[in-house]
PDB file of C-alpha atoms in Angstrom:
ATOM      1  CA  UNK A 105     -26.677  39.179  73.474  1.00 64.00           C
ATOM      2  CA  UNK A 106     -23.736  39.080  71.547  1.00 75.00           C
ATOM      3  CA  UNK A 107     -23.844  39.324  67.587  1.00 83.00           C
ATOM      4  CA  UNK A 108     -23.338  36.182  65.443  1.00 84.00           C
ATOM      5  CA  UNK A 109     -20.644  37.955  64.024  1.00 88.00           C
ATOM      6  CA  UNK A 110     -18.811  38.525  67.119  1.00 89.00           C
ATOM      7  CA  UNK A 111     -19.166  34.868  68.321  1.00 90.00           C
ATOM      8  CA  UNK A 112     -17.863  33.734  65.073  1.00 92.00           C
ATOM      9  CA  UNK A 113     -14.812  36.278  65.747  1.00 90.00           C
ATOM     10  CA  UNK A 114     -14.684  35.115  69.093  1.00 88.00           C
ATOM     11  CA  UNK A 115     -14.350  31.287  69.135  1.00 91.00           C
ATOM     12  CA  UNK A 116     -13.364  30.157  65.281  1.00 93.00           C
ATOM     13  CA  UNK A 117     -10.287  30.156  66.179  1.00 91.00           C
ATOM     14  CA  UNK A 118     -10.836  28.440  69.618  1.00 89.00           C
ATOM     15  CA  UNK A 119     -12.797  25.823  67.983  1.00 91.00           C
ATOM     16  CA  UNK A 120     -10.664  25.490  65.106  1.00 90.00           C
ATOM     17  CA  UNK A 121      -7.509  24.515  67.701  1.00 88.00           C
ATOM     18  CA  UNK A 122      -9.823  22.291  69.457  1.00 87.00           C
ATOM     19  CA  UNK A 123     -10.942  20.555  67.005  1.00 86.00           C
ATOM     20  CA  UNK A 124      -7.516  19.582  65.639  1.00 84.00           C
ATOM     21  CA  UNK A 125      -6.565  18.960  69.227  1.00 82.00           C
ATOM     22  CA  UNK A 126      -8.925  16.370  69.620  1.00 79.00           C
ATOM     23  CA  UNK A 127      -9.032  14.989  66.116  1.00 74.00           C
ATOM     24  CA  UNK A 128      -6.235  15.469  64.497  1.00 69.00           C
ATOM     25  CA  UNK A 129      -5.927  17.055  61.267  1.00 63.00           C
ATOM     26  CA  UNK A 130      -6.677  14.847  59.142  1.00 59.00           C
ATOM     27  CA  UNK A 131     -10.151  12.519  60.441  1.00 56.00           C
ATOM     28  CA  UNK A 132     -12.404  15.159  59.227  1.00 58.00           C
ATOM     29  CA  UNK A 133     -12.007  17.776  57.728  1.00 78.00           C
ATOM     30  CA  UNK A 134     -11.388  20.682  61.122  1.00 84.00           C
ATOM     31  CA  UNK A 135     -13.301  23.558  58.820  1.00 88.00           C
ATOM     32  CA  UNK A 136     -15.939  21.734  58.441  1.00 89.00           C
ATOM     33  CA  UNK A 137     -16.673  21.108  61.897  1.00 89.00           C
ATOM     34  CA  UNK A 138     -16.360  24.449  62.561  1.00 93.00           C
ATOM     35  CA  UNK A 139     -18.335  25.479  59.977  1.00 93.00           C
ATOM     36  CA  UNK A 140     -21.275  23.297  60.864  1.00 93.00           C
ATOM     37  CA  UNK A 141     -20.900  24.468  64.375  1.00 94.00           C
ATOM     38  CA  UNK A 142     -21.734  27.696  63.305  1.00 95.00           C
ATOM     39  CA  UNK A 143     -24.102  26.778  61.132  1.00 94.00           C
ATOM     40  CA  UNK A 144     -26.278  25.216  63.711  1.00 92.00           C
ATOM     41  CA  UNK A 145     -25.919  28.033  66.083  1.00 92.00           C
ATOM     42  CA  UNK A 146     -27.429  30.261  63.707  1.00 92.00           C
ATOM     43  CA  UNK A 147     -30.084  28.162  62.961  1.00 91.00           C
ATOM     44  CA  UNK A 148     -31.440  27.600  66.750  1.00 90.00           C
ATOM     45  CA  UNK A 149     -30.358  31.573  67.311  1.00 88.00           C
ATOM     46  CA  UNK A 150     -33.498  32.032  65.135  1.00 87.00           C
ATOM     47  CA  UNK A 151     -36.156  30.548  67.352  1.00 87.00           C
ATOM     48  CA  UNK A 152     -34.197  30.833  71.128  1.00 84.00           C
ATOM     49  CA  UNK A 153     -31.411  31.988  73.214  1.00 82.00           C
ATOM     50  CA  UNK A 154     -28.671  30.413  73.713  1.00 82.00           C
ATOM     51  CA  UNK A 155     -27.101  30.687  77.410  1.00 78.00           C
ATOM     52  CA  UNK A 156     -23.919  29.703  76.493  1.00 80.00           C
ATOM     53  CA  UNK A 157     -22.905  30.190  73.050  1.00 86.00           C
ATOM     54  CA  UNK A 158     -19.176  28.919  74.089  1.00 85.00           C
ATOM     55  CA  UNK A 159     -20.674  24.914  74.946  1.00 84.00           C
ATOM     56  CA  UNK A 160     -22.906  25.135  71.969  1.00 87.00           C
ATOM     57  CA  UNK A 161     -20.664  25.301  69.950  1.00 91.00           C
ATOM     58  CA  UNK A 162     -17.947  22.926  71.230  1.00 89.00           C
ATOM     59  CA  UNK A 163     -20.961  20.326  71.293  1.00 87.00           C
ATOM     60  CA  UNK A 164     -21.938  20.739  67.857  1.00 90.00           C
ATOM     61  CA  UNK A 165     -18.441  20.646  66.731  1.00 89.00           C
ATOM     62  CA  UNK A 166     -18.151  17.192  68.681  1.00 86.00           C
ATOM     63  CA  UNK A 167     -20.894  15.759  67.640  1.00 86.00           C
ATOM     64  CA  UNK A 168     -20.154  16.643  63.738  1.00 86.00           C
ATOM     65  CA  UNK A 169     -16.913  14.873  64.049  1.00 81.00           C
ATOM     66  CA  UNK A 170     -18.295  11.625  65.925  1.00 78.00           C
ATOM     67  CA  UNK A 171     -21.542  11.410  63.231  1.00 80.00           C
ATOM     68  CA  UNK A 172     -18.894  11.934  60.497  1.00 78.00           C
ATOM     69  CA  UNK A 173     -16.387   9.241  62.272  1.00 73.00           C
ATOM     70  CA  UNK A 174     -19.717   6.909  62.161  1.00 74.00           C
ATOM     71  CA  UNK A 175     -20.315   7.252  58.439  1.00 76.00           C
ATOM     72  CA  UNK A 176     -16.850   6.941  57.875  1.00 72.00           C
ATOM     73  CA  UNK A 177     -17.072   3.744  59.658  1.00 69.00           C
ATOM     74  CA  UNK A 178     -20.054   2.311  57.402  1.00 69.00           C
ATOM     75  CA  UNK A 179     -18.643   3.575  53.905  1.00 68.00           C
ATOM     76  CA  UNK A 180     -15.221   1.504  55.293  1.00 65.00           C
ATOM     77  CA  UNK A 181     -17.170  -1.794  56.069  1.00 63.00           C
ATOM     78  CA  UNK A 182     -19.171  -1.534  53.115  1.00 60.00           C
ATOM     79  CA  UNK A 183     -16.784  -0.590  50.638  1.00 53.00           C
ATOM     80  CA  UNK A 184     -13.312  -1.481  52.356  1.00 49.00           C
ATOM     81  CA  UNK A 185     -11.615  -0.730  49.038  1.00 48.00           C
ATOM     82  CA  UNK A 186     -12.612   3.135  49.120  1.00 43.00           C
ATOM     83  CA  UNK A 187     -10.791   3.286  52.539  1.00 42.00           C
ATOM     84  CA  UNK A 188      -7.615   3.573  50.266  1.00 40.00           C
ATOM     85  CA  UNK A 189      -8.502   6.071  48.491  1.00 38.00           C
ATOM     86  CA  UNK A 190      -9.887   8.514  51.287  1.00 39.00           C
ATOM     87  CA  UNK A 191      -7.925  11.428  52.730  1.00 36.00           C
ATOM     88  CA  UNK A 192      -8.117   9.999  55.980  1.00 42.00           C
ATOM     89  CA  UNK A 193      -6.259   6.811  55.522  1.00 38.00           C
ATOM     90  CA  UNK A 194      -2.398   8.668  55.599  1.00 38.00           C
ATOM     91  CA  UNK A 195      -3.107  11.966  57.401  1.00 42.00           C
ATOM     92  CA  UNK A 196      -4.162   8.944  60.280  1.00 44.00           C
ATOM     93  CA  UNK A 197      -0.860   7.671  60.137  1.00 43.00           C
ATOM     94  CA  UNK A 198       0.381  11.188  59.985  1.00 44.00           C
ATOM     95  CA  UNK A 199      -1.737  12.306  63.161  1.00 55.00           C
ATOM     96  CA  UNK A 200      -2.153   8.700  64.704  1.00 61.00           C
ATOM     97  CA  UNK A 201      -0.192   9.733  67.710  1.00 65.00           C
ATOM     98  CA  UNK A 202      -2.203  13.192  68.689  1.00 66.00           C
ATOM     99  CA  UNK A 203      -5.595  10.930  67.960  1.00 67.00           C
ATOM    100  CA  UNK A 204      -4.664   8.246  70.178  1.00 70.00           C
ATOM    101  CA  UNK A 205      -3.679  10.804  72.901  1.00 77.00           C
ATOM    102  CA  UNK A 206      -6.373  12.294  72.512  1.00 80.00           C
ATOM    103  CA  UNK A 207      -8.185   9.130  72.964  1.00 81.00           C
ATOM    104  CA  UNK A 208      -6.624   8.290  75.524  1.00 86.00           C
ATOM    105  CA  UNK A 209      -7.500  11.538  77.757  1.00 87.00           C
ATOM    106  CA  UNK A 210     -10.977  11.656  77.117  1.00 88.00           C
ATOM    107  CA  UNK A 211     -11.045   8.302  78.410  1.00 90.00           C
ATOM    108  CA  UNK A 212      -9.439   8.960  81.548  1.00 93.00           C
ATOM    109  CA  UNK A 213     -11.739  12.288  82.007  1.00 93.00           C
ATOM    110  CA  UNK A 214     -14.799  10.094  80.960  1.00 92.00           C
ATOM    111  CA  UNK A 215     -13.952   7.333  83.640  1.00 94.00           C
ATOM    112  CA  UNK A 216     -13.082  10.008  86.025  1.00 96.00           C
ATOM    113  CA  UNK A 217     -16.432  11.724  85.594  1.00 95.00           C
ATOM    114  CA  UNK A 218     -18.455   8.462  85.893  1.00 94.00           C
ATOM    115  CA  UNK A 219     -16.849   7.939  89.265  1.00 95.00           C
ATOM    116  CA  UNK A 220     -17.458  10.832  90.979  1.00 96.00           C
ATOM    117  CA  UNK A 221     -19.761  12.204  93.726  1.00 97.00           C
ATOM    118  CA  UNK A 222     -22.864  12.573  92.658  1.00 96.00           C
ATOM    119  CA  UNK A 223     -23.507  16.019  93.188  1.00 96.00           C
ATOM    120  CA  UNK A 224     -20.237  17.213  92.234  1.00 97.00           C
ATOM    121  CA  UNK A 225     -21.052  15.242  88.874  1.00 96.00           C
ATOM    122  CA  UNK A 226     -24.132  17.097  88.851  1.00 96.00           C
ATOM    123  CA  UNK A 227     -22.808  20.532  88.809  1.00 96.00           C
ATOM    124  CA  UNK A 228     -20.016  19.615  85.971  1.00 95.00           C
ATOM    125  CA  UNK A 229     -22.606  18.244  83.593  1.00 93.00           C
ATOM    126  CA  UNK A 230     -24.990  21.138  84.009  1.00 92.00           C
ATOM    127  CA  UNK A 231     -22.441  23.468  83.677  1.00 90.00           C
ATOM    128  CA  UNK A 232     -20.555  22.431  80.696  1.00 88.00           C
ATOM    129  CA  UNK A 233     -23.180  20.301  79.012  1.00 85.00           C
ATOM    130  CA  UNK A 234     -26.261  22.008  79.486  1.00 83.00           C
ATOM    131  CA  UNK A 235     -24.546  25.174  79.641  1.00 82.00           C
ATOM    132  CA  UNK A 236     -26.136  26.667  82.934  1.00 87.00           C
ATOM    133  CA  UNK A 237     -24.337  29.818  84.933  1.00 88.00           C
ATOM    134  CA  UNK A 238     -24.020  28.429  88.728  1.00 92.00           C
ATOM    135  CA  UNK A 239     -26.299  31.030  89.540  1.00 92.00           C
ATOM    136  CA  UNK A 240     -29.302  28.710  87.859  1.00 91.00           C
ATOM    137  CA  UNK A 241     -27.205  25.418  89.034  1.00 94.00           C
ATOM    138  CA  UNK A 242     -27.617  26.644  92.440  1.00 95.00           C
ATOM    139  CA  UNK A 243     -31.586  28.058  91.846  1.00 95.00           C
ATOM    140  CA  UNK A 244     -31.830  24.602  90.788  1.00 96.00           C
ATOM    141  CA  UNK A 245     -30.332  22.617  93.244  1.00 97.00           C
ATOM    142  CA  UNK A 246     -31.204  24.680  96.219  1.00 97.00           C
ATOM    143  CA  UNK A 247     -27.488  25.217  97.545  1.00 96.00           C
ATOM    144  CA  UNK A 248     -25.395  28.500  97.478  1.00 94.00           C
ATOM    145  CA  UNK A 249     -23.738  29.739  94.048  1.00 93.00           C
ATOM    146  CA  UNK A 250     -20.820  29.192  96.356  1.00 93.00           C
ATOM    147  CA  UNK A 251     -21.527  26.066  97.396  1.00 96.00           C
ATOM    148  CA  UNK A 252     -21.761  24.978  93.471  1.00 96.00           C
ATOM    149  CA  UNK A 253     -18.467  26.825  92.451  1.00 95.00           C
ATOM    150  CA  UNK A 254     -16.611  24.933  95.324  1.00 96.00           C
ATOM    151  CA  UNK A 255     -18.436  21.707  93.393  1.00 98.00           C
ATOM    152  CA  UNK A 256     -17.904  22.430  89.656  1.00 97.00           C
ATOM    153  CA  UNK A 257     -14.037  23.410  90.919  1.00 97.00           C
ATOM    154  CA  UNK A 258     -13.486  20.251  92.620  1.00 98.00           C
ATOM    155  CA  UNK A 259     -14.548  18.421  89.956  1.00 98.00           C
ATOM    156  CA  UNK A 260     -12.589  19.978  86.871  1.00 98.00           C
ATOM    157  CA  UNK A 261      -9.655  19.435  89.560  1.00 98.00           C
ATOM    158  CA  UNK A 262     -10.251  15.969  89.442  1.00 98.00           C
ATOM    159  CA  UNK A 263     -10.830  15.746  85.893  1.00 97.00           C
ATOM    160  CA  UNK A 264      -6.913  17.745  85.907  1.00 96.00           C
ATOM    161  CA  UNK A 265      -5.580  15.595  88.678  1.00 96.00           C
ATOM    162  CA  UNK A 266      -6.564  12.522  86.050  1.00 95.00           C
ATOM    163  CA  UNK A 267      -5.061  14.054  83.278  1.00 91.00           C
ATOM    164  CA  UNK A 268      -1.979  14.448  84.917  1.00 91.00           C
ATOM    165  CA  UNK A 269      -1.202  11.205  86.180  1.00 90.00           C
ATOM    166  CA  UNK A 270      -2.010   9.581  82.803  1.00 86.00           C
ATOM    167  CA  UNK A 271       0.205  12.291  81.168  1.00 80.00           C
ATOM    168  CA  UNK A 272       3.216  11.300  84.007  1.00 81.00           C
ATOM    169  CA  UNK A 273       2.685   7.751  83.187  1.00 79.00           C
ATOM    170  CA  UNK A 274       2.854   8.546  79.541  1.00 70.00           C
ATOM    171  CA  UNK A 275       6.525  10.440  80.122  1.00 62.00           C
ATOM    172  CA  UNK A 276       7.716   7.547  82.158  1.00 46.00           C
ATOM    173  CA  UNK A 277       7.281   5.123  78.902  1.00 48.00           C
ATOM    174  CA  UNK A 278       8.455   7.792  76.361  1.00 45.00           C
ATOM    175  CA  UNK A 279      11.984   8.035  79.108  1.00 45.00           C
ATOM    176  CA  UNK A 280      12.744   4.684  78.311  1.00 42.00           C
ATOM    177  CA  UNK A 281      15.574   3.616  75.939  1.00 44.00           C
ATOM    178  CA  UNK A 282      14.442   1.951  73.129  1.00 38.00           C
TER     179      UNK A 282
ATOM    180  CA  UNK B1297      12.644  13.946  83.368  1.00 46.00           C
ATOM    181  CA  UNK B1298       9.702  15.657  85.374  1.00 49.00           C
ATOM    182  CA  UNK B1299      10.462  17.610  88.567  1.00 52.00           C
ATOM    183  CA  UNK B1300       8.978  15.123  91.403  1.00 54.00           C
ATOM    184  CA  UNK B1301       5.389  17.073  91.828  1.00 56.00           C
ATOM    185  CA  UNK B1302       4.705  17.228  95.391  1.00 61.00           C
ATOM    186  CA  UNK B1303       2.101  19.271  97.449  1.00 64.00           C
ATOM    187  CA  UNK B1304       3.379  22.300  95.719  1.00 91.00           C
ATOM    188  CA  UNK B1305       1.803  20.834  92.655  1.00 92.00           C
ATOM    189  CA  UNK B1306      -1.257  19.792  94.467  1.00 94.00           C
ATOM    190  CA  UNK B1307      -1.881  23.871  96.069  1.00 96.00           C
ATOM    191  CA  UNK B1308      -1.024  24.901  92.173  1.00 97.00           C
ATOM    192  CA  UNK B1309      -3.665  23.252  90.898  1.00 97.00           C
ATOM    193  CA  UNK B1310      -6.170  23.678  93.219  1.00 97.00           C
ATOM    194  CA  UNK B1311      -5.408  27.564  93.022  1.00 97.00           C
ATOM    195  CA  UNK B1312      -5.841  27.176  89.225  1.00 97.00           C
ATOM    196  CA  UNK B1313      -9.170  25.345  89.469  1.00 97.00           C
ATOM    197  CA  UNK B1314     -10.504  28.058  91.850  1.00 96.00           C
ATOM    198  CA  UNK B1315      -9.205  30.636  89.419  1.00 95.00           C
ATOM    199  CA  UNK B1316     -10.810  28.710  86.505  1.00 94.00           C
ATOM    200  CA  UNK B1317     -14.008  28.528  88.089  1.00 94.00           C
ATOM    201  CA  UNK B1318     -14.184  32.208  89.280  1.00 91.00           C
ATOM    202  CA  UNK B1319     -13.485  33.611  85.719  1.00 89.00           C
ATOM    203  CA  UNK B1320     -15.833  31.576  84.498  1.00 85.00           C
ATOM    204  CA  UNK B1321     -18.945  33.211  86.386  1.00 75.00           C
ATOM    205  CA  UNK B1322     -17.628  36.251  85.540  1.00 58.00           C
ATOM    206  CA  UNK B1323     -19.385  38.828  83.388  1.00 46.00           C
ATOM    207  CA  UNK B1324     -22.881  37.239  83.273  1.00 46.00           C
ATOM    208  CA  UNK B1325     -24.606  39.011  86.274  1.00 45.00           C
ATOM    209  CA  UNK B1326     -25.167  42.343  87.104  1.00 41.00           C
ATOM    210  CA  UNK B1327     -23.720  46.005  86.632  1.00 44.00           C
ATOM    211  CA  UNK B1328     -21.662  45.531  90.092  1.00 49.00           C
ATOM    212  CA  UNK B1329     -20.012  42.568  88.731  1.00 53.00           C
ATOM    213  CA  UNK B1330     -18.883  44.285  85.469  1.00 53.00           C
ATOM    214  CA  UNK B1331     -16.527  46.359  87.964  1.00 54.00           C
ATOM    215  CA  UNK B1332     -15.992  43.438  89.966  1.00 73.00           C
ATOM    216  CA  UNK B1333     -14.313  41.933  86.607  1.00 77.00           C
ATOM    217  CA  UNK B1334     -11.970  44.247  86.721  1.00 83.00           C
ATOM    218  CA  UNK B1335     -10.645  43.832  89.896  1.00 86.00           C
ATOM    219  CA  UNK B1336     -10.762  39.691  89.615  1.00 87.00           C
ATOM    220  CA  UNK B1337      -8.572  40.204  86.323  1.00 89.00           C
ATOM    221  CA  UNK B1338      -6.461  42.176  88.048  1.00 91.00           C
ATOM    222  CA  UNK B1339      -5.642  39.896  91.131  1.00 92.00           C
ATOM    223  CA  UNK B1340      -5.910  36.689  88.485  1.00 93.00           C
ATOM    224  CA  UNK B1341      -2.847  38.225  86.374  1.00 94.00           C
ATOM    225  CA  UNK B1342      -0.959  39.129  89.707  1.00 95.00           C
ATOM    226  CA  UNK B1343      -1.424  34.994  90.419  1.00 95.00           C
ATOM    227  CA  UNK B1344      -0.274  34.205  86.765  1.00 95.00           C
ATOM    228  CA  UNK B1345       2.860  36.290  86.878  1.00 95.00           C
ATOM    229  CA  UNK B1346       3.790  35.453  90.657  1.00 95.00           C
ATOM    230  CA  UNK B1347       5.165  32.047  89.850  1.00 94.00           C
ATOM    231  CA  UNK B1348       5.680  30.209  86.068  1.00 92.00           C
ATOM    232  CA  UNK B1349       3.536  26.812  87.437  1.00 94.00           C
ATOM    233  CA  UNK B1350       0.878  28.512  88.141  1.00 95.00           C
ATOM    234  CA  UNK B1351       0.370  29.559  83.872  1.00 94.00           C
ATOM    235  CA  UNK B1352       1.136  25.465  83.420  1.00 93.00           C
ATOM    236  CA  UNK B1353      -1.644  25.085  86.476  1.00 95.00           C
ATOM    237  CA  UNK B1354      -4.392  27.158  84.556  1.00 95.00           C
ATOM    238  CA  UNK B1355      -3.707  25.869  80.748  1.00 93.00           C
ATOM    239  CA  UNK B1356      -4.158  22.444  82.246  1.00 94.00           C
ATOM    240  CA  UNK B1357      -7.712  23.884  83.533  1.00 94.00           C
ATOM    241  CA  UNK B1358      -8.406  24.600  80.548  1.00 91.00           C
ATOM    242  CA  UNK B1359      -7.559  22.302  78.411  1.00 90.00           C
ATOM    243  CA  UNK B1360      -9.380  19.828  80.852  1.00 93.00           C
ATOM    244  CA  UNK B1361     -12.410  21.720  80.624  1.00 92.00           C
ATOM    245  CA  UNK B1362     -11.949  21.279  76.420  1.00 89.00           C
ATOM    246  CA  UNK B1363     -11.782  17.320  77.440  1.00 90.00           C
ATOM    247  CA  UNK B1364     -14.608  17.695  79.739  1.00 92.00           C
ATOM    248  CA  UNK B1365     -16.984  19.358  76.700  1.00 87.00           C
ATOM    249  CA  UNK B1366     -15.952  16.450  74.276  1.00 86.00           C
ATOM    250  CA  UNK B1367     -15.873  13.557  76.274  1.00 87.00           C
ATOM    251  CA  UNK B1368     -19.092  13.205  78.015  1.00 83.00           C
ATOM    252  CA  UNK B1369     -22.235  12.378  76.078  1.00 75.00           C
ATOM    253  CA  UNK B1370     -24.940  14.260  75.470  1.00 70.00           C
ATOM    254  CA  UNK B1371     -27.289  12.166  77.385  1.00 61.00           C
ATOM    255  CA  UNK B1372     -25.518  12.119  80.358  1.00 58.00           C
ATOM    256  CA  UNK B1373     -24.820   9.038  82.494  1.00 57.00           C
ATOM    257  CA  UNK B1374     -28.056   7.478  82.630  1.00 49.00           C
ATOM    258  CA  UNK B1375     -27.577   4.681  79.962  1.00 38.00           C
ATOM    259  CA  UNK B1376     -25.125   2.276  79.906  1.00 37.00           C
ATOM    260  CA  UNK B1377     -23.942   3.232  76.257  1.00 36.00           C
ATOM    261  CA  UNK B1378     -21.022   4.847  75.877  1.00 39.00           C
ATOM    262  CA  UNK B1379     -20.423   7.543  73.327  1.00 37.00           C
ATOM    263  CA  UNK B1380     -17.127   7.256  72.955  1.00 35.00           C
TER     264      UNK B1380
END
């Protein structure tokens, strides 16, 4: 089991670029979500394992940003006023374009997951959600480790092939004269 | 302007997800698949370096795999809500 010390080493920097990637800079603040990532890996490290330190960690970082978009969303409504005066409002306008990208891909990915083959859907959420090796996906669904590496491959292609296309489309706007 | 992607493309990426994957259960096994590793790495750089798409191919993998982690809910598909 790796040290805490060596995960931190390992993926800050990962998470850090993710986190921007997905969020821009400016939403929340990219440290923090890191930060509270690691936080809440060493807090469960205390009473159990975890398998895969790597999807831990990208969850928590998610899920830190989304709560904090929530809030963010009730102190706006309530107070609409404040909205002014928080960080967020111009580093939006300076990051709107990587946040509606972003958006926009984990949209496609998220419709392209909710369409596909059941099993192969299976595979991709144990694997990257629940963090399983495909030596337990297979144990667990009573196929080959092959077998569930051909699945969990075919379905990150699709996820790509997705990606792609919207990415293509998005070109073919940006190539027009204005 | 993009290259027209044809099957080419299609192979690429396919090679790249099979790549992806196999890295992936890498290193989490036995002692026999600690020298395994070595080889895989081996033969995965050759594939890298044998043709500039196929870099493109795999950072796609992976930065799909990033969208994969962040855009699916934690509860899976079994409600109607969506997270995002």
């Amino acid at each position: 089991v790796p040290s805490f010390e060596t995960l931190y080493q390992q993926y800050r920097d990962e998470l850090l670029r993710v986190v921007r990637r997905q969020f821009g800079d400016g939403l929340s603040d990219p440290e923090e979500a890191v930060q509270a990532a690691f936080e809440h890996l060493a807090e469960v490290s205390k009473t159990s394992t975890v398998v895969n330190p790597r999807a831990f960690l990208h969850r928590c970082a998610r899920n830190y940003v989304i709560d904090q978009r929530r809030r963010q969303a009730v102190r706006d409504r309530s107070a609409p006023e404040l909205s002014l005066l928080n960080i967020s409002a111009p580093s939006v306008e300076f990051d709107g374009q990587r946040v509606l990208e972003a958006r926009e891909r984990l949209t496609v990915v998220l419709r392209t997951v909710r369409g596909m083959e059941a099993k192969r859907r299976k595979v991709l959420l144990m694997h990257s959600i629940d963090g399983l090796g495909f030596t337990e996906i297979a144990r667990r669904m009573g196929l080959s480790p092959t077998r569930i590496m051909q699945l969990f491959s075919e379905a990150l292609l699709q996820c790509a092939r997705a990606a792609r296309e919207l990415d293509e489309a998005g070109q073919g706007i940006a190539d027009r004269p204005s | 302007m993009t290259p027209p992607r044809g099957q080419d493309q299609a192979a690429i990426d396919e090679e790249a997800a099979r790549w992806f994957t196999l890295r992936r259960d890498s290193g989490c096994e036995t002692l026999d698949a600690v020298l395994d590793d070595a080889a895989l790495e081996a033969a995965f750089r050759a594939w890298l370096q044998a043709d500039p798409r196929h870099l493109e191919a795999y950072t796609l993998m992976e930065l799909t795999f990033d969208d994969i982690l962040w855009a699916l809910p934690d509860t899976g598909f079994d409600d109607s809500g969506e997270d995002l």
